[in-house]
PDB file of C-alpha atoms and ligand atoms in Angstrom:
ATOM      1  CA  MET A 257       7.958 -82.755 -18.329  1.00 36.00           C
ATOM      2  CA  LYS A 258       5.286 -82.073 -20.928  1.00 38.00           C
ATOM      3  CA  GLU A 259       4.798 -78.520 -19.692  1.00 36.00           C
ATOM      4  CA  ASN A 260       8.537 -77.817 -19.838  1.00 37.00           C
ATOM      5  CA  PHE A 261       8.761 -79.191 -23.315  1.00 36.00           C
ATOM      6  CA  GLU A 262       5.858 -77.005 -24.485  1.00 35.00           C
ATOM      7  CA  SER A 263       7.233 -73.839 -22.967  1.00 35.00           C
ATOM      8  CA  LEU A 264      10.646 -74.518 -24.485  1.00 34.00           C
ATOM      9  CA  THR A 265       9.157 -75.021 -27.914  1.00 36.00           C
ATOM     10  CA  MET A 266       6.796 -72.032 -27.803  1.00 37.00           C
ATOM     11  CA  ASN A 267       7.699 -70.079 -30.889  1.00 38.00           C
ATOM     12  CA  ARG A 268       8.029 -66.327 -31.164  1.00 36.00           C
ATOM     13  CA  ARG A 269       4.559 -65.882 -32.653  1.00 39.00           C
ATOM     14  CA  GLN A 270       2.886 -67.849 -29.857  1.00 41.00           C
ATOM     15  CA  PHE A 271       4.957 -65.917 -27.356  1.00 39.00           C
ATOM     16  CA  LEU A 272       3.872 -62.580 -28.838  1.00 41.00           C
ATOM     17  CA  ALA A 273       0.227 -63.660 -28.973  1.00 42.00           C
ATOM     18  CA  THR A 274       0.387 -64.678 -25.311  1.00 41.00           C
ATOM     19  CA  THR A 275       2.121 -61.434 -24.378  1.00 41.00           C
ATOM     20  CA  VAL A 276      -0.424 -59.316 -26.252  1.00 42.00           C
ATOM     21  CA  ALA A 277      -3.318 -61.139 -24.599  1.00 43.00           C
ATOM     22  CA  ALA A 278      -1.669 -60.743 -21.204  1.00 42.00           C
ATOM     23  CA  SER A 279      -1.068 -57.000 -21.770  1.00 43.00           C
ATOM     24  CA  ALA A 280      -4.676 -56.553 -22.867  1.00 42.00           C
ATOM     25  CA  ALA A 281      -5.801 -58.294 -19.689  1.00 42.00           C
ATOM     26  CA  LEU A 282      -3.499 -56.113 -17.584  1.00 40.00           C
ATOM     27  CA  ALA A 283      -4.719 -52.938 -19.284  1.00 40.00           C
ATOM     28  CA  GLY A 284      -8.259 -53.901 -18.293  1.00 38.00           C
ATOM     29  CA  GLY A 285      -7.191 -54.612 -14.719  1.00 36.00           C
ATOM     30  CA  VAL A 286      -8.734 -58.038 -14.677  1.00 38.00           C
ATOM     31  CA  ILE A 287      -5.950 -60.048 -13.100  1.00 40.00           C
ATOM     32  CA  GLY A 288      -7.438 -62.340 -10.497  1.00 36.00           C
ATOM     33  CA  VAL A 289     -11.018 -61.542 -11.460  1.00 36.00           C
ATOM     34  CA  PRO A 290     -12.961 -64.414 -13.005  1.00 36.00           C
ATOM     35  CA  ALA A 291     -13.952 -63.867 -16.632  1.00 37.00           C
ATOM     36  CA  PHE A 292     -17.674 -64.215 -15.895  1.00 36.00           C
ATOM     37  CA  ALA A 293     -17.547 -61.120 -13.673  1.00 31.00           C
ATOM     38  CA  GLN A 294     -16.601 -58.885 -16.599  1.00 34.00           C
ATOM     39  CA  GLY A 295     -20.017 -58.836 -18.272  1.00 31.00           C
ATOM     40  CA  ALA A 296     -18.354 -59.405 -21.616  1.00 45.00           C
ATOM     41  CA  VAL A 297     -20.165 -61.580 -24.092  1.00 51.00           C
ATOM     42  CA  PRO A 298     -17.577 -63.342 -26.271  1.00 92.00           C
ATOM     43  CA  PHE A 299     -18.214 -63.146 -30.015  1.00 95.00           C
ATOM     44  CA  GLU A 300     -19.251 -66.474 -31.456  1.00 95.00           C
ATOM     45  CA  LEU A 301     -18.434 -67.905 -34.844  1.00 96.00           C
ATOM     46  CA  PRO A 302     -21.716 -67.346 -36.733  1.00 96.00           C
ATOM     47  CA  PRO A 303     -23.030 -70.442 -38.527  1.00 96.00           C
ATOM     48  CA  LEU A 304     -22.266 -70.717 -42.254  1.00 97.00           C
ATOM     49  CA  PRO A 305     -25.423 -69.769 -44.211  1.00 97.00           C
ATOM     50  CA  TYR A 306     -25.161 -73.118 -46.129  1.00 98.00           C
ATOM     51  CA  PRO A 307     -23.466 -76.522 -45.713  1.00 98.00           C
ATOM     52  CA  GLU A 308     -19.689 -76.621 -46.293  1.00 98.00           C
ATOM     53  CA  ASP A 309     -20.112 -78.532 -49.577  1.00 98.00           C
ATOM     54  CA  ALA A 310     -22.887 -76.291 -50.956  1.00 98.00           C
ATOM     55  CA  LEU A 311     -20.633 -74.048 -53.067  1.00 98.00           C
ATOM     56  CA  ALA A 312     -18.884 -76.923 -54.871  1.00 98.00           C
ATOM     57  CA  PRO A 313     -17.553 -77.246 -57.485  1.00 98.00           C
ATOM     58  CA  TYR A 314     -16.677 -73.514 -57.423  1.00 98.00           C
ATOM     59  CA  LEU A 315     -15.403 -73.622 -53.830  1.00 98.00           C
ATOM     60  CA  SER A 316     -14.790 -77.076 -52.382  1.00 98.00           C
ATOM     61  CA  SER A 317     -15.857 -78.280 -48.939  1.00 98.00           C
ATOM     62  CA  ARG A 318     -12.122 -78.613 -48.210  1.00 98.00           C
ATOM     63  CA  THR A 319     -11.634 -74.888 -48.824  1.00 98.00           C
ATOM     64  CA  LEU A 320     -14.653 -73.982 -46.693  1.00 98.00           C
ATOM     65  CA  SER A 321     -13.680 -76.320 -43.922  1.00 98.00           C
ATOM     66  CA  PHE A 322     -10.285 -74.615 -43.537  1.00 98.00           C
ATOM     67  CA  HIS A 323     -11.400 -71.097 -44.411  1.00 98.00           C
ATOM     68  CA  TYR A 324     -14.455 -71.059 -42.158  1.00 98.00           C
ATOM     69  CA  GLY A 325     -13.496 -73.667 -39.560  1.00 97.00           C
ATOM     70  CA  LYS A 326      -9.876 -72.606 -39.035  1.00 98.00           C
ATOM     71  CA  HIS A 327      -9.201 -69.088 -40.393  1.00 98.00           C
ATOM     72  CA  HIS A 328     -12.515 -67.415 -39.518  1.00 98.00           C
ATOM     73  CA  ARG A 329     -12.679 -69.169 -36.147  1.00 98.00           C
ATOM     74  CA  GLY A 330      -9.099 -68.080 -35.470  1.00 98.00           C
ATOM     75  CA  TYR A 331      -9.947 -64.383 -35.961  1.00 98.00           C
ATOM     76  CA  ILE A 332     -12.963 -64.674 -33.633  1.00 97.00           C
ATOM     77  CA  ASP A 333     -10.913 -66.432 -30.950  1.00 96.00           C
ATOM     78  CA  LYS A 334      -8.141 -63.840 -31.185  1.00 97.00           C
ATOM     79  CA  VAL A 335     -10.387 -60.790 -31.016  1.00 97.00           C
ATOM     80  CA  ASN A 336     -12.136 -62.337 -27.985  1.00 96.00           C
ATOM     81  CA  ALA A 337      -8.783 -62.863 -26.256  1.00 96.00           C
ATOM     82  CA  LEU A 338      -7.614 -59.338 -27.112  1.00 96.00           C
ATOM     83  CA  VAL A 339     -10.676 -57.365 -25.955  1.00 95.00           C
ATOM     84  CA  LYS A 340     -11.571 -59.503 -22.938  1.00 93.00           C
ATOM     85  CA  GLY A 341     -11.573 -57.319 -19.843  1.00 91.00           C
ATOM     86  CA  SER A 342     -10.782 -54.138 -21.802  1.00 93.00           C
ATOM     87  CA  ASN A 343     -12.997 -51.108 -22.362  1.00 93.00           C
ATOM     88  CA  LEU A 344     -13.964 -52.645 -25.746  1.00 94.00           C
ATOM     89  CA  ALA A 345     -15.419 -55.799 -24.189  1.00 92.00           C
ATOM     90  CA  GLU A 346     -19.001 -54.493 -24.394  1.00 92.00           C
ATOM     91  CA  SER A 347     -18.697 -53.199 -27.955  1.00 94.00           C
ATOM     92  CA  SER A 348     -19.950 -54.759 -31.163  1.00 94.00           C
ATOM     93  CA  LEU A 349     -17.440 -55.845 -33.806  1.00 94.00           C
ATOM     94  CA  LYS A 350     -18.396 -52.835 -35.942  1.00 94.00           C
ATOM     95  CA  GLU A 351     -17.810 -50.469 -33.011  1.00 95.00           C
ATOM     96  CA  ILE A 352     -14.445 -52.091 -32.276  1.00 96.00           C
ATOM     97  CA  ILE A 353     -13.428 -51.737 -35.942  1.00 96.00           C
ATOM     98  CA  LYS A 354     -14.408 -48.060 -36.066  1.00 95.00           C
ATOM     99  CA  THR A 355     -12.793 -47.265 -32.701  1.00 95.00           C
ATOM    100  CA  THR A 356      -9.448 -48.933 -33.430  1.00 97.00           C
ATOM    101  CA  ALA A 357      -9.090 -48.023 -37.148  1.00 96.00           C
ATOM    102  CA  GLY A 358      -5.822 -46.163 -37.676  1.00 95.00           C
ATOM    103  CA  ASP A 359      -4.666 -46.733 -34.069  1.00 96.00           C
ATOM    104  CA  GLU A 360      -1.252 -48.408 -34.376  1.00 95.00           C
ATOM    105  CA  LYS A 361      -1.231 -49.451 -30.736  1.00 96.00           C
ATOM    106  CA  ARG A 362      -4.421 -51.416 -31.263  1.00 96.00           C
ATOM    107  CA  LEU A 363      -3.553 -52.836 -34.688  1.00 97.00           C
ATOM    108  CA  ALA A 364      -3.902 -56.466 -33.545  1.00 97.00           C
ATOM    109  CA  ILE A 365      -7.400 -55.758 -32.220  1.00 97.00           C
ATOM    110  CA  PHE A 366      -8.375 -53.947 -35.435  1.00 98.00           C
ATOM    111  CA  ASP A 367      -6.959 -56.703 -37.659  1.00 98.00           C
ATOM    112  CA  ASN A 368      -8.730 -59.541 -35.874  1.00 98.00           C
ATOM    113  CA  ALA A 369     -12.039 -57.673 -35.398  1.00 97.00           C
ATOM    114  CA  ALA A 370     -12.059 -56.591 -39.054  1.00 98.00           C
ATOM    115  CA  GLN A 371     -11.219 -60.101 -40.264  1.00 98.00           C
ATOM    116  CA  ALA A 372     -13.944 -61.578 -38.041  1.00 97.00           C
ATOM    117  CA  TRP A 373     -16.494 -59.123 -39.482  1.00 97.00           C
ATOM    118  CA  ASN A 374     -15.273 -59.328 -43.100  1.00 98.00           C
ATOM    119  CA  HIS A 375     -15.549 -63.121 -43.181  1.00 98.00           C
ATOM    120  CA  THR A 376     -19.093 -63.220 -41.769  1.00 98.00           C
ATOM    121  CA  PHE A 377     -20.026 -60.704 -44.479  1.00 98.00           C
ATOM    122  CA  TYR A 378     -18.183 -62.657 -47.203  1.00 98.00           C
ATOM    123  CA  TRP A 379     -20.077 -65.919 -46.473  1.00 98.00           C
ATOM    124  CA  LYS A 380     -23.371 -64.065 -46.846  1.00 98.00           C
ATOM    125  CA  CYS A 381     -22.260 -62.614 -50.199  1.00 98.00           C
ATOM    126  CA  MET A 382     -22.408 -66.130 -51.682  1.00 98.00           C
ATOM    127  CA  ARG A 383     -25.058 -68.803 -52.108  1.00 98.00           C
ATOM    128  CA  PRO A 384     -25.416 -72.063 -53.989  1.00 98.00           C
ATOM    129  CA  LYS A 385     -26.631 -71.364 -57.575  1.00 97.00           C
ATOM    130  CA  GLY A 386     -25.740 -67.707 -57.184  1.00 98.00           C
ATOM    131  CA  GLY A 387     -24.272 -65.373 -59.767  1.00 98.00           C
ATOM    132  CA  GLY A 388     -26.306 -64.030 -62.669  1.00 95.00           C
ATOM    133  CA  ALA A 389     -27.230 -60.367 -62.640  1.00 97.00           C
ATOM    134  CA  PRO A 390     -28.812 -57.999 -60.108  1.00 97.00           C
ATOM    135  CA  SER A 391     -32.245 -56.462 -60.689  1.00 96.00           C
ATOM    136  CA  GLY A 392     -34.383 -53.537 -59.553  1.00 97.00           C
ATOM    137  CA  GLU A 393     -32.850 -50.611 -57.688  1.00 97.00           C
ATOM    138  CA  LEU A 394     -29.459 -52.337 -57.388  1.00 97.00           C
ATOM    139  CA  GLU A 395     -29.226 -52.904 -61.142  1.00 98.00           C
ATOM    140  CA  LYS A 396     -30.182 -49.244 -61.707  1.00 97.00           C
ATOM    141  CA  LYS A 397     -27.539 -47.931 -59.275  1.00 97.00           C
ATOM    142  CA  ILE A 398     -24.835 -50.203 -60.746  1.00 98.00           C
ATOM    143  CA  THR A 399     -25.627 -48.989 -64.280  1.00 98.00           C
ATOM    144  CA  GLU A 400     -25.576 -45.362 -63.057  1.00 97.00           C
ATOM    145  CA  ALA A 401     -22.185 -45.807 -61.385  1.00 98.00           C
ATOM    146  CA  PHE A 402     -20.360 -48.024 -63.886  1.00 98.00           C
ATOM    147  CA  GLY A 403     -22.194 -47.545 -67.206  1.00 98.00           C
ATOM    148  CA  SER A 404     -23.330 -51.190 -67.345  1.00 98.00           C
ATOM    149  CA  PHE A 405     -23.311 -54.402 -65.315  1.00 98.00           C
ATOM    150  CA  GLU A 406     -20.578 -55.753 -67.630  1.00 98.00           C
ATOM    151  CA  ASN A 407     -18.408 -52.720 -66.832  1.00 98.00           C
ATOM    152  CA  PHE A 408     -19.009 -53.241 -63.129  1.00 98.00           C
ATOM    153  CA  LYS A 409     -17.841 -56.857 -63.478  1.00 98.00           C
ATOM    154  CA  LYS A 410     -14.691 -55.710 -65.258  1.00 98.00           C
ATOM    155  CA  GLU A 411     -13.910 -53.097 -62.600  1.00 98.00           C
ATOM    156  CA  PHE A 412     -14.604 -55.490 -59.714  1.00 98.00           C
ATOM    157  CA  THR A 413     -12.490 -58.190 -61.378  1.00 98.00           C
ATOM    158  CA  GLU A 414      -9.567 -55.788 -61.885  1.00 98.00           C
ATOM    159  CA  ALA A 415      -9.718 -54.602 -58.275  1.00 98.00           C
ATOM    160  CA  ALA A 416      -9.774 -58.192 -56.986  1.00 98.00           C
ATOM    161  CA  ALA A 417      -7.087 -59.442 -59.378  1.00 98.00           C
ATOM    162  CA  THR A 418      -4.676 -56.551 -58.795  1.00 97.00           C
ATOM    163  CA  GLN A 419      -4.885 -56.332 -54.993  1.00 96.00           C
ATOM    164  CA  PHE A 420      -1.200 -56.982 -54.269  1.00 95.00           C
ATOM    165  CA  GLY A 421      -0.853 -59.742 -51.681  1.00 95.00           C
ATOM    166  CA  SER A 422      -3.671 -60.397 -49.219  1.00 97.00           C
ATOM    167  CA  GLY A 423      -6.858 -58.400 -49.091  1.00 98.00           C
ATOM    168  CA  TRP A 424     -10.386 -57.860 -50.333  1.00 98.00           C
ATOM    169  CA  ALA A 425     -12.301 -56.236 -53.210  1.00 98.00           C
ATOM    170  CA  TRP A 426     -15.603 -54.524 -52.484  1.00 98.00           C
ATOM    171  CA  LEU A 427     -18.668 -52.903 -53.951  1.00 98.00           C
ATOM    172  CA  THR A 428     -19.555 -50.120 -51.521  1.00 98.00           C
ATOM    173  CA  ALA A 429     -22.050 -47.317 -51.074  1.00 98.00           C
ATOM    174  CA  ASP A 430     -20.207 -44.068 -50.411  1.00 96.00           C
ATOM    175  CA  GLY A 431     -22.955 -41.587 -49.672  1.00 92.00           C
ATOM    176  CA  LYS A 432     -25.273 -41.908 -52.656  1.00 91.00           C
ATOM    177  CA  SER A 433     -22.763 -43.341 -55.102  1.00 93.00           C
ATOM    178  CA  LEU A 434     -21.568 -46.901 -55.593  1.00 98.00           C
ATOM    179  CA  LYS A 435     -17.843 -47.611 -55.759  1.00 98.00           C
ATOM    180  CA  VAL A 436     -15.475 -50.512 -56.338  1.00 98.00           C
ATOM    181  CA  ILE A 437     -12.531 -50.456 -53.943  1.00 98.00           C
ATOM    182  CA  LYS A 438      -9.846 -52.857 -52.755  1.00 97.00           C
ATOM    183  CA  THR A 439      -8.372 -53.078 -49.259  1.00 97.00           C
ATOM    184  CA  GLY A 440      -5.167 -54.720 -48.039  1.00 97.00           C
ATOM    185  CA  ASN A 441      -4.940 -57.422 -45.379  1.00 97.00           C
ATOM    186  CA  ALA A 442      -7.762 -56.967 -42.838  1.00 97.00           C
ATOM    187  CA  SER A 443      -8.847 -53.488 -43.849  1.00 97.00           C
ATOM    188  CA  THR A 444     -12.513 -52.880 -44.521  1.00 97.00           C
ATOM    189  CA  PRO A 445     -14.706 -50.080 -45.952  1.00 97.00           C
ATOM    190  CA  LEU A 446     -16.184 -49.689 -42.445  1.00 96.00           C
ATOM    191  CA  ALA A 447     -12.861 -48.057 -41.510  1.00 95.00           C
ATOM    192  CA  TYR A 448     -13.396 -45.418 -44.223  1.00 92.00           C
ATOM    193  CA  GLY A 449     -17.037 -44.622 -43.487  1.00 94.00           C
ATOM    194  CA  GLN A 450     -18.303 -46.544 -46.511  1.00 97.00           C
ATOM    195  CA  THR A 451     -21.067 -49.164 -46.460  1.00 97.00           C
ATOM    196  CA  PRO A 452     -20.017 -52.596 -47.757  1.00 98.00           C
ATOM    197  CA  LEU A 453     -22.470 -54.096 -50.259  1.00 98.00           C
ATOM    198  CA  LEU A 454     -20.446 -57.018 -51.679  1.00 98.00           C
ATOM    199  CA  THR A 455     -17.002 -58.464 -51.062  1.00 98.00           C
ATOM    200  CA  ILE A 456     -14.630 -61.119 -52.341  1.00 98.00           C
ATOM    201  CA  ASP A 457     -11.803 -62.441 -50.172  1.00 98.00           C
ATOM    202  CA  VAL A 458      -8.596 -62.556 -52.252  1.00 98.00           C
ATOM    203  CA  TRP A 459      -6.281 -63.891 -49.535  1.00 98.00           C
ATOM    204  CA  GLU A 460      -4.660 -66.999 -50.991  1.00 97.00           C
ATOM    205  CA  HIS A 461      -6.350 -69.122 -48.298  1.00 97.00           C
ATOM    206  CA  ALA A 462      -9.697 -68.285 -49.987  1.00 98.00           C
ATOM    207  CA  TYR A 463      -8.860 -69.984 -53.291  1.00 98.00           C
ATOM    208  CA  TYR A 464      -5.482 -71.721 -53.299  1.00 98.00           C
ATOM    209  CA  LEU A 465      -6.720 -75.282 -52.623  1.00 98.00           C
ATOM    210  CA  ASP A 466      -9.150 -75.031 -55.567  1.00 98.00           C
ATOM    211  CA  TYR A 467      -7.436 -72.659 -57.990  1.00 98.00           C
ATOM    212  CA  GLN A 468      -3.758 -72.532 -56.876  1.00 97.00           C
ATOM    213  CA  ASN A 469      -2.301 -69.350 -58.426  1.00 97.00           C
ATOM    214  CA  ARG A 470      -5.262 -68.749 -60.790  1.00 98.00           C
ATOM    215  CA  ARG A 471      -6.901 -65.934 -58.837  1.00 98.00           C
ATOM    216  CA  ARG A 472      -8.781 -64.689 -61.912  1.00 98.00           C
ATOM    217  CA  ASP A 473     -10.526 -68.064 -62.339  1.00 98.00           C
ATOM    218  CA  TYR A 474     -11.724 -67.848 -58.739  1.00 98.00           C
ATOM    219  CA  ILE A 475     -12.995 -64.284 -59.294  1.00 98.00           C
ATOM    220  CA  ALA A 476     -14.850 -65.346 -62.461  1.00 98.00           C
ATOM    221  CA  ALA A 477     -16.440 -68.335 -60.662  1.00 98.00           C
ATOM    222  CA  PHE A 478     -17.435 -66.031 -57.779  1.00 98.00           C
ATOM    223  CA  LEU A 479     -19.165 -63.521 -60.092  1.00 98.00           C
ATOM    224  CA  ASP A 480     -20.751 -66.066 -62.446  1.00 98.00           C
ATOM    225  CA  HIS A 481     -21.853 -68.745 -59.974  1.00 98.00           C
ATOM    226  CA  LEU A 482     -21.693 -67.624 -56.348  1.00 98.00           C
ATOM    227  CA  VAL A 483     -22.747 -63.997 -55.732  1.00 98.00           C
ATOM    228  CA  ASN A 484     -25.946 -63.678 -53.701  1.00 98.00           C
ATOM    229  CA  TRP A 485     -27.429 -60.560 -55.338  1.00 98.00           C
ATOM    230  CA  ASP A 486     -30.422 -60.620 -52.958  1.00 98.00           C
ATOM    231  CA  PHE A 487     -28.028 -60.040 -50.047  1.00 98.00           C
ATOM    232  CA  VAL A 488     -26.290 -57.211 -51.951  1.00 98.00           C
ATOM    233  CA  ALA A 489     -29.691 -55.604 -52.709  1.00 98.00           C
ATOM    234  CA  GLU A 490     -30.619 -55.858 -49.026  1.00 98.00           C
ATOM    235  CA  ASN A 491     -27.373 -54.111 -48.052  1.00 98.00           C
ATOM    236  CA  LEU A 492     -28.122 -51.315 -50.517  1.00 97.00           C
ATOM    237  CA  ALA A 493     -31.668 -50.904 -49.153  1.00 97.00           C
ATOM    238  CA  ASN A 494     -30.230 -50.562 -45.617  1.00 95.00           C
ATOM    239  CA  ALA A 495     -27.314 -48.298 -46.611  1.00 93.00           C
TER     240      ALA A 495
HETATM  241 MN1  LIG B 715     -10.225 -65.261 -45.599  1.00 86.58          MN
END
């Protein structure tokens, strides 16, 4: 009885998700073969770099518990289900993102792989008692590219505030120059051959519990109190 009830109430989204996972499995020819025989290592949700309440009061533990524990985990689970048994099962997230970027038939894989990667990167872009200003080579490159750190903050804030709907704002290295860009939904600079240095998630799920519709207050709190400039400097050194 319970099974019948569940199958009757399966909504269209669940149905599509199941169908997509089943098609992916079929495409890989894995029907009837146990998962452990595929040699695929499922991606795991990486640990948060700090406790869930460590970014309060700027981001509450309630926000992190949903954002990390539900949203981020959801993207990881979905990309695992989608690539399992396919020719992408041995690839890294970055490789999957680069391979599927712009491929409409593999949009669901791209979206979930990119969101899985973007979120891991986003958590590292913050730390308790963060914010302030960058120093050294990073400060020099930011001044070169934007005129001053204050100008960079303005440009980054505008990109983040004006991204229409869901998406991300980024500081990237594009060749030798630094840029501020924004991307919609799951998209990521990795898809455009740029190296991400810093990102802010501007999906409503990132700030709505703490700031409701005040996205600019969230962006200001991010820049003034949360950015981990040491991580950004490390990304620049490895770019
Ligand atoms: Mn998010």
